[in-house]
Amino acid sequence: MKITVIFPLLLLVCSGCTDQNKQIAKQQPCPQDINAVLREMTATLTQQKFEMRLLQRENKEHAAKLEQQETELKKQETELKKQETEVDKLKQQLKVGQVAFSASLLDTGHGDVGPFPTYTTLTFKHVPTNIGKAYNPHTGIFTAPVRGAYHFEWYIGTHGGAQPSGAVLVKNSEHIFIAWEHQPSHYGSSANGVTLLLEVGDVVFLRLWVNTKVFDNSNHHTTFSGHLLFTM
C-alpha cells in the first residue's frame, strides 16, 4: 500500500521538475540565436565603419577643395591688387605726362629788363598755360616731373641801342643754347629752341646774358615755352 502511494508522488515530482526545466529553457536564449545577433551586430558595425571612412574621405576632399579655392581666391585678390596698383601707376604717369607751359616776361606794363653785370634768371610772370604745374612763375624755373624728352622754345625782343639782347637756356647749371640779337636802332628779335632728355627733378630756365637787356609789353614779345614730347 505504501509503495503504491509513493510511486504516484514520484511521478508528480518528476513531472513538475520537467515543466520547470522547460520554462527555464524557454527563458534562456539559444547559443545559435546569440551567434546570429553577434553576426548581425558585427556586420552593422563594419558597415558603419565603412560609412565613417567614406565620410572622412569626403570631408578631406571637401577640405582640400575648399583650401584650393581659398588659395585661388587669395591669388586672384593679389592679382587684382597688382592690377589696381598698375592702373594707379598708369593714371599717375598719364597725369604727370601731361606737361606744357607758355609764359611771357611781364605780367603788366612795358619796358626793359636789364642790363645787369651778372647772369640773371628771367622770371616769366604772365602764364596763360601751365599744364602739370611744372613751371614756377615765381622763380622762372621749370622742373621735370617725369623722365622724358622735352622741347623748349624762347623768343626775345629788344629796341635798338648800345646793349645787345641775349638769353641762354640753362639745364641745371649747364648753358645749352642762346638767343642773341644786337639791333643798333629800331626793334629786333631773336629766338631759339632745343629738345632735351630730362630726368625727374632736372631744372630748366633762362638766364639774361651779362650786360644785355630784353623788352616786353602787353603784346608779349619775350616768351618762354616748353612741353613734354614723350616719357622714357
PDB file of C-alpha atoms in Angstrom:
ATOM      1  CA  MET A   1       0.000   0.000   0.000  1.00  0.00           C
ATOM      2  CA  LYS A   2       2.812   2.415   0.862  1.00  0.00           C
ATOM      3  CA  ILE A   3       4.626   1.576  -2.364  1.00  0.00           C
ATOM      4  CA  THR A   4       1.519   2.287  -4.347  1.00  0.00           C
ATOM      5  CA  VAL A   5       1.190   5.786  -2.838  1.00  0.00           C
ATOM      6  CA  ILE A   6       4.871   6.799  -3.230  1.00  0.00           C
ATOM      7  CA  PHE A   7       5.099   5.965  -6.908  1.00  0.00           C
ATOM      8  CA  PRO A   8       2.443   8.422  -7.994  1.00  0.00           C
ATOM      9  CA  LEU A   9       4.113  11.092  -5.883  1.00  0.00           C
ATOM     10  CA  LEU A  10       7.433  10.480  -7.625  1.00  0.00           C
ATOM     11  CA  LEU A  11       5.732  10.800 -10.977  1.00  0.00           C
ATOM     12  CA  LEU A  12       4.180  14.086  -9.877  1.00  0.00           C
ATOM     13  CA  VAL A  13       7.545  15.485  -8.700  1.00  0.00           C
ATOM     14  CA  CYS A  14       9.308  14.437 -11.876  1.00  0.00           C
ATOM     15  CA  SER A  15       6.558  15.927 -13.930  1.00  0.00           C
ATOM     16  CA  GLY A  16       6.904  19.228 -12.016  1.00  0.00           C
ATOM     17  CA  CYS A  17      10.648  19.268 -12.471  1.00  0.00           C
ATOM     18  CA  THR A  18      10.244  18.620 -16.177  1.00  0.00           C
ATOM     19  CA  ASP A  19       7.854  21.555 -16.531  1.00  0.00           C
ATOM     20  CA  GLN A  20      10.223  23.882 -14.621  1.00  0.00           C
ATOM     21  CA  ASN A  21      13.162  22.830 -16.807  1.00  0.00           C
ATOM     22  CA  LYS A  22      11.092  23.546 -19.905  1.00  0.00           C
ATOM     23  CA  GLN A  23      10.242  27.038 -18.619  1.00  0.00           C
ATOM     24  CA  ILE A  24      13.876  27.761 -17.789  1.00  0.00           C
ATOM     25  CA  ALA A  25      14.917  26.552 -21.213  1.00  0.00           C
ATOM     26  CA  LYS A  26      12.367  28.819 -22.794  1.00  0.00           C
ATOM     27  CA  GLN A  27      13.686  31.844 -20.807  1.00  0.00           C
ATOM     28  CA  GLN A  28      17.390  31.323 -21.696  1.00  0.00           C
ATOM     29  CA  PRO A  29      18.441  32.204 -25.323  1.00  0.00           C
ATOM     30  CA  CYS A  30      19.830  29.597 -27.541  1.00  0.00           C
ATOM     31  CA  PRO A  31      23.560  29.821 -28.419  1.00  0.00           C
ATOM     32  CA  GLN A  32      22.628  29.782 -32.086  1.00  0.00           C
ATOM     33  CA  ASP A  33      20.468  32.891 -31.613  1.00  0.00           C
ATOM     34  CA  ILE A  34      23.293  34.719 -29.808  1.00  0.00           C
ATOM     35  CA  ASN A  35      25.685  33.973 -32.635  1.00  0.00           C
ATOM     36  CA  ALA A  36      23.195  35.305 -35.166  1.00  0.00           C
ATOM     37  CA  VAL A  37      22.781  38.530 -33.200  1.00  0.00           C
ATOM     38  CA  LEU A  38      26.557  38.905 -32.899  1.00  0.00           C
ATOM     39  CA  ARG A  39      26.983  38.380 -36.620  1.00  0.00           C
ATOM     40  CA  GLU A  40      24.313  40.972 -37.357  1.00  0.00           C
ATOM     41  CA  MET A  41      25.894  43.479 -34.951  1.00  0.00           C
ATOM     42  CA  THR A  42      29.329  42.835 -36.444  1.00  0.00           C
ATOM     43  CA  ALA A  43      28.011  43.404 -39.943  1.00  0.00           C
ATOM     44  CA  THR A  44      26.287  46.623 -38.838  1.00  0.00           C
ATOM     45  CA  LEU A  45      29.432  47.846 -37.110  1.00  0.00           C
ATOM     46  CA  THR A  46      31.509  47.046 -40.205  1.00  0.00           C
ATOM     47  CA  GLN A  47      29.062  48.971 -42.399  1.00  0.00           C
ATOM     48  CA  GLN A  48      29.138  51.918 -40.014  1.00  0.00           C
ATOM     49  CA  LYS A  49      32.949  51.909 -40.031  1.00  0.00           C
ATOM     50  CA  PHE A  50      32.920  51.841 -43.830  1.00  0.00           C
ATOM     51  CA  GLU A  51      30.454  54.698 -43.991  1.00  0.00           C
ATOM     52  CA  MET A  52      32.534  56.641 -41.430  1.00  0.00           C
ATOM     53  CA  ARG A  53      35.694  56.190 -43.502  1.00  0.00           C
ATOM     54  CA  LEU A  54      33.778  57.249 -46.609  1.00  0.00           C
ATOM     55  CA  LEU A  55      32.541  60.387 -44.852  1.00  0.00           C
ATOM     56  CA  GLN A  56      36.029  61.146 -43.563  1.00  0.00           C
ATOM     57  CA  ARG A  57      37.448  60.800 -47.054  1.00  0.00           C
ATOM     58  CA  GLU A  58      34.705  63.010 -48.481  1.00  0.00           C
ATOM     59  CA  ASN A  59      35.365  65.569 -45.752  1.00  0.00           C
ATOM     60  CA  LYS A  60      39.075  65.542 -46.568  1.00  0.00           C
ATOM     61  CA  GLU A  61      38.288  66.001 -50.253  1.00  0.00           C
ATOM     62  CA  HIS A  62      35.913  68.858 -49.468  1.00  0.00           C
ATOM     63  CA  ALA A  63      38.504  70.416 -47.156  1.00  0.00           C
ATOM     64  CA  ALA A  64      41.178  70.111 -49.857  1.00  0.00           C
ATOM     65  CA  LYS A  65      38.858  71.661 -52.437  1.00  0.00           C
ATOM     66  CA  LEU A  66      37.968  74.453 -50.019  1.00  0.00           C
ATOM     67  CA  GLU A  67      41.648  75.107 -49.299  1.00  0.00           C
ATOM     68  CA  GLN A  68      42.367  75.118 -53.024  1.00  0.00           C
ATOM     69  CA  GLN A  69      39.517  77.568 -53.608  1.00  0.00           C
ATOM     70  CA  GLU A  70      40.796  79.797 -50.792  1.00  0.00           C
ATOM     71  CA  THR A  71      44.303  79.695 -52.270  1.00  0.00           C
ATOM     72  CA  GLU A  72      42.924  80.542 -55.705  1.00  0.00           C
ATOM     73  CA  LEU A  73      40.873  83.356 -54.199  1.00  0.00           C
ATOM     74  CA  LYS A  74      43.967  84.778 -52.482  1.00  0.00           C
ATOM     75  CA  LYS A  75      45.854  84.590 -55.780  1.00  0.00           C
ATOM     76  CA  GLN A  76      43.021  86.421 -57.527  1.00  0.00           C
ATOM     77  CA  GLU A  77      42.953  89.061 -54.783  1.00  0.00           C
ATOM     78  CA  THR A  78      46.733  89.508 -55.077  1.00  0.00           C
ATOM     79  CA  GLU A  79      46.462  89.769 -58.859  1.00  0.00           C
ATOM     80  CA  LEU A  80      43.629  92.259 -58.517  1.00  0.00           C
ATOM     81  CA  LYS A  81      45.715  94.396 -56.168  1.00  0.00           C
ATOM     82  CA  LYS A  82      48.598  94.267 -58.634  1.00  0.00           C
ATOM     83  CA  GLN A  83      46.292  95.334 -61.446  1.00  0.00           C
ATOM     84  CA  GLU A  84      44.862  98.143 -59.323  1.00  0.00           C
ATOM     85  CA  THR A  85      48.394  99.290 -58.481  1.00  0.00           C
ATOM     86  CA  GLU A  86      49.341  99.157 -62.159  1.00  0.00           C
ATOM     87  CA  VAL A  87      46.233 101.140 -63.091  1.00  0.00           C
ATOM     88  CA  ASP A  88      47.106 103.734 -60.449  1.00  0.00           C
ATOM     89  CA  LYS A  89      50.643 103.952 -61.829  1.00  0.00           C
ATOM     90  CA  LEU A  90      49.332 104.371 -65.354  1.00  0.00           C
ATOM     91  CA  LYS A  91      46.928 107.046 -64.182  1.00  0.00           C
ATOM     92  CA  GLN A  92      49.766 108.807 -62.388  1.00  0.00           C
ATOM     93  CA  GLN A  93      52.010 108.542 -65.441  1.00  0.00           C
ATOM     94  CA  LEU A  94      49.220 109.875 -67.617  1.00  0.00           C
ATOM     95  CA  LYS A  95      48.654 112.699 -65.195  1.00  0.00           C
ATOM     96  CA  VAL A  96      52.309 113.726 -64.923  1.00  0.00           C
ATOM     97  CA  GLY A  97      52.754 113.032 -68.635  1.00  0.00           C
ATOM     98  CA  GLN A  98      50.543 115.998 -69.456  1.00  0.00           C
ATOM     99  CA  VAL A  99      53.110 118.771 -69.190  1.00  0.00           C
ATOM    100  CA  ALA A 100      53.098 122.027 -71.158  1.00  0.00           C
ATOM    101  CA  PHE A 101      53.576 125.696 -70.353  1.00  0.00           C
ATOM    102  CA  SER A 102      53.871 129.068 -72.038  1.00  0.00           C
ATOM    103  CA  ALA A 103      54.807 132.319 -70.347  1.00  0.00           C
ATOM    104  CA  SER A 104      55.796 135.871 -71.224  1.00  0.00           C
ATOM    105  CA  LEU A 105      58.194 138.106 -69.302  1.00  0.00           C
ATOM    106  CA  LEU A 106      55.921 140.875 -67.983  1.00  0.00           C
ATOM    107  CA  ASP A 107      52.510 140.350 -66.496  1.00  0.00           C
ATOM    108  CA  THR A 108      51.600 144.048 -66.726  1.00  0.00           C
ATOM    109  CA  GLY A 109      53.181 147.242 -68.066  1.00  0.00           C
ATOM    110  CA  HIS A 110      56.082 147.528 -70.513  1.00  0.00           C
ATOM    111  CA  GLY A 111      59.827 148.156 -70.508  1.00  0.00           C
ATOM    112  CA  ASP A 112      63.286 146.632 -70.495  1.00  0.00           C
ATOM    113  CA  VAL A 113      64.726 144.074 -68.102  1.00  0.00           C
ATOM    114  CA  GLY A 114      68.494 144.591 -67.740  1.00  0.00           C
ATOM    115  CA  PRO A 115      71.249 145.219 -68.364  1.00  0.00           C
ATOM    116  CA  PHE A 116      72.898 143.595 -65.296  1.00  0.00           C
ATOM    117  CA  PRO A 117      76.606 142.959 -64.634  1.00  0.00           C
ATOM    118  CA  THR A 118      75.973 139.275 -63.869  1.00  0.00           C
ATOM    119  CA  TYR A 119      73.860 136.462 -65.224  1.00  0.00           C
ATOM    120  CA  THR A 120      70.264 136.930 -64.060  1.00  0.00           C
ATOM    121  CA  THR A 121      67.459 134.397 -64.099  1.00  0.00           C
ATOM    122  CA  LEU A 122      64.493 135.671 -66.098  1.00  0.00           C
ATOM    123  CA  THR A 123      61.164 135.240 -64.346  1.00  0.00           C
ATOM    124  CA  PHE A 124      58.301 134.948 -66.817  1.00  0.00           C
ATOM    125  CA  LYS A 125      55.313 136.128 -64.838  1.00  0.00           C
ATOM    126  CA  HIS A 126      52.445 136.079 -67.355  1.00  0.00           C
ATOM    127  CA  VAL A 127      51.472 132.389 -67.599  1.00  0.00           C
ATOM    128  CA  PRO A 128      48.460 131.591 -69.789  1.00  0.00           C
ATOM    129  CA  THR A 129      49.262 127.861 -69.866  1.00  0.00           C
ATOM    130  CA  ASN A 130      50.820 125.704 -67.166  1.00  0.00           C
ATOM    131  CA  ILE A 131      49.516 122.144 -67.566  1.00  0.00           C
ATOM    132  CA  GLY A 132      51.056 119.912 -64.934  1.00  0.00           C
ATOM    133  CA  LYS A 133      52.250 122.919 -62.869  1.00  0.00           C
ATOM    134  CA  ALA A 134      55.886 122.120 -63.688  1.00  0.00           C
ATOM    135  CA  TYR A 135      56.764 125.771 -64.348  1.00  0.00           C
ATOM    136  CA  ASN A 136      57.076 128.100 -61.357  1.00  0.00           C
ATOM    137  CA  PRO A 137      56.154 131.724 -62.257  1.00  0.00           C
ATOM    138  CA  HIS A 138      57.710 132.986 -59.001  1.00  0.00           C
ATOM    139  CA  THR A 139      61.195 131.637 -59.776  1.00  0.00           C
ATOM    140  CA  GLY A 140      61.116 131.246 -63.563  1.00  0.00           C
ATOM    141  CA  ILE A 141      62.256 127.621 -63.187  1.00  0.00           C
ATOM    142  CA  PHE A 142      60.778 124.569 -64.910  1.00  0.00           C
ATOM    143  CA  THR A 143      61.207 121.274 -63.001  1.00  0.00           C
ATOM    144  CA  ALA A 144      60.799 117.971 -64.866  1.00  0.00           C
ATOM    145  CA  PRO A 145      58.128 115.852 -63.130  1.00  0.00           C
ATOM    146  CA  VAL A 146      58.911 112.703 -65.137  1.00  0.00           C
ATOM    147  CA  ARG A 147      61.807 111.300 -67.134  1.00  0.00           C
ATOM    148  CA  GLY A 148      61.359 112.075 -70.810  1.00  0.00           C
ATOM    149  CA  ALA A 149      62.131 114.214 -73.835  1.00  0.00           C
ATOM    150  CA  TYR A 150      61.092 117.874 -73.533  1.00  0.00           C
ATOM    151  CA  HIS A 151      61.066 120.622 -76.140  1.00  0.00           C
ATOM    152  CA  PHE A 152      61.652 124.273 -75.240  1.00  0.00           C
ATOM    153  CA  GLU A 153      61.410 127.490 -77.229  1.00  0.00           C
ATOM    154  CA  TRP A 154      62.154 131.087 -76.246  1.00  0.00           C
ATOM    155  CA  TYR A 155      61.800 134.419 -78.035  1.00  0.00           C
ATOM    156  CA  ILE A 156      63.366 137.732 -77.027  1.00  0.00           C
ATOM    157  CA  GLY A 157      62.606 141.258 -78.208  1.00  0.00           C
ATOM    158  CA  THR A 158      64.642 144.432 -77.919  1.00  0.00           C
ATOM    159  CA  HIS A 159      64.740 148.016 -79.030  1.00  0.00           C
ATOM    160  CA  GLY A 160      67.927 149.213 -80.700  1.00  0.00           C
ATOM    161  CA  GLY A 161      70.687 150.702 -78.582  1.00  0.00           C
ATOM    162  CA  ALA A 162      74.125 150.167 -77.189  1.00  0.00           C
ATOM    163  CA  GLN A 163      73.259 146.974 -75.323  1.00  0.00           C
ATOM    164  CA  PRO A 164      72.513 143.758 -77.192  1.00  0.00           C
ATOM    165  CA  SER A 165      69.891 141.276 -76.027  1.00  0.00           C
ATOM    166  CA  GLY A 166      70.711 137.693 -75.091  1.00  0.00           C
ATOM    167  CA  ALA A 167      69.008 134.888 -73.194  1.00  0.00           C
ATOM    168  CA  VAL A 168      70.617 131.477 -72.664  1.00  0.00           C
ATOM    169  CA  LEU A 169      68.704 128.328 -71.778  1.00  0.00           C
ATOM    170  CA  VAL A 170      70.197 126.520 -68.783  1.00  0.00           C
ATOM    171  CA  LYS A 171      69.735 122.846 -67.850  1.00  0.00           C
ATOM    172  CA  ASN A 172      70.595 122.527 -64.163  1.00  0.00           C
ATOM    173  CA  SER A 173      73.839 124.556 -64.307  1.00  0.00           C
ATOM    174  CA  GLU A 174      74.802 123.945 -67.948  1.00  0.00           C
ATOM    175  CA  HIS A 175      74.349 126.569 -70.654  1.00  0.00           C
ATOM    176  CA  ILE A 176      72.652 124.870 -73.623  1.00  0.00           C
ATOM    177  CA  PHE A 177      71.595 127.295 -76.413  1.00  0.00           C
ATOM    178  CA  ILE A 178      71.405 131.086 -76.592  1.00  0.00           C
ATOM    179  CA  ALA A 179      69.147 133.523 -78.447  1.00  0.00           C
ATOM    180  CA  TRP A 180      71.106 136.701 -79.302  1.00  0.00           C
ATOM    181  CA  GLU A 181      70.264 139.979 -81.020  1.00  0.00           C
ATOM    182  CA  HIS A 182      72.075 143.314 -81.360  1.00  0.00           C
ATOM    183  CA  GLN A 183      69.990 145.971 -83.080  1.00  0.00           C
ATOM    184  CA  PRO A 184      71.651 149.438 -83.172  1.00  0.00           C
ATOM    185  CA  SER A 185      68.287 151.050 -83.918  1.00  0.00           C
ATOM    186  CA  HIS A 186      64.626 150.160 -84.269  1.00  0.00           C
ATOM    187  CA  TYR A 187      63.134 146.904 -82.965  1.00  0.00           C
ATOM    188  CA  GLY A 188      64.752 143.477 -83.267  1.00  0.00           C
ATOM    189  CA  SER A 189      64.060 139.942 -82.034  1.00  0.00           C
ATOM    190  CA  SER A 190      65.712 136.572 -81.793  1.00  0.00           C
ATOM    191  CA  ALA A 191      64.614 133.016 -80.954  1.00  0.00           C
ATOM    192  CA  ASN A 192      65.924 129.525 -80.346  1.00  0.00           C
ATOM    193  CA  GLY A 193      64.687 126.055 -79.423  1.00  0.00           C
ATOM    194  CA  VAL A 194      66.006 122.760 -78.115  1.00  0.00           C
ATOM    195  CA  THR A 195      64.879 119.238 -77.207  1.00  0.00           C
ATOM    196  CA  LEU A 196      66.378 117.809 -74.018  1.00  0.00           C
ATOM    197  CA  LEU A 197      66.311 114.482 -72.220  1.00  0.00           C
ATOM    198  CA  LEU A 198      65.477 115.307 -68.616  1.00  0.00           C
ATOM    199  CA  GLU A 199      65.493 113.165 -65.521  1.00  0.00           C
ATOM    200  CA  VAL A 200      62.962 113.662 -62.744  1.00  0.00           C
ATOM    201  CA  GLY A 201      63.929 116.804 -60.853  1.00  0.00           C
ATOM    202  CA  ASP A 202      66.091 118.364 -63.571  1.00  0.00           C
ATOM    203  CA  VAL A 203      65.540 122.111 -63.867  1.00  0.00           C
ATOM    204  CA  VAL A 204      65.448 124.320 -66.957  1.00  0.00           C
ATOM    205  CA  PHE A 205      65.328 128.118 -67.033  1.00  0.00           C
ATOM    206  CA  LEU A 206      66.520 131.178 -68.968  1.00  0.00           C
ATOM    207  CA  ARG A 207      69.339 133.484 -67.943  1.00  0.00           C
ATOM    208  CA  LEU A 208      69.746 137.017 -69.187  1.00  0.00           C
ATOM    209  CA  TRP A 209      73.250 137.316 -70.589  1.00  0.00           C
ATOM    210  CA  VAL A 210      75.685 139.651 -68.831  1.00  0.00           C
ATOM    211  CA  ASN A 211      75.204 143.328 -69.791  1.00  0.00           C
ATOM    212  CA  THR A 212      72.240 142.620 -72.103  1.00  0.00           C
ATOM    213  CA  LYS A 213      68.603 143.593 -71.976  1.00  0.00           C
ATOM    214  CA  VAL A 214      65.230 142.304 -73.219  1.00  0.00           C
ATOM    215  CA  PHE A 215      61.967 144.132 -73.843  1.00  0.00           C
ATOM    216  CA  ASP A 216      58.367 143.156 -73.201  1.00  0.00           C
ATOM    217  CA  ASN A 217      54.930 144.767 -73.028  1.00  0.00           C
ATOM    218  CA  SER A 218      51.277 143.797 -73.257  1.00  0.00           C
ATOM    219  CA  ASN A 219      51.922 142.269 -76.685  1.00  0.00           C
ATOM    220  CA  HIS A 220      54.260 139.697 -75.038  1.00  0.00           C
ATOM    221  CA  HIS A 221      57.368 139.830 -77.231  1.00  0.00           C
ATOM    222  CA  THR A 222      59.671 137.927 -74.849  1.00  0.00           C
ATOM    223  CA  THR A 223      58.364 134.436 -74.108  1.00  0.00           C
ATOM    224  CA  PHE A 224      59.406 131.026 -72.769  1.00  0.00           C
ATOM    225  CA  SER A 225      57.541 127.787 -73.611  1.00  0.00           C
ATOM    226  CA  GLY A 226      58.065 124.068 -73.179  1.00  0.00           C
ATOM    227  CA  HIS A 227      56.252 120.750 -73.229  1.00  0.00           C
ATOM    228  CA  LEU A 228      56.833 117.041 -72.753  1.00  0.00           C
ATOM    229  CA  LEU A 229      57.195 115.146 -76.028  1.00  0.00           C
ATOM    230  CA  PHE A 230      57.144 111.628 -74.550  1.00  0.00           C
ATOM    231  CA  THR A 231      58.197 109.756 -71.418  1.00  0.00           C
ATOM    232  CA  MET A 232      61.113 107.340 -71.323  1.00  0.00           C
TER     233      MET A 232
END
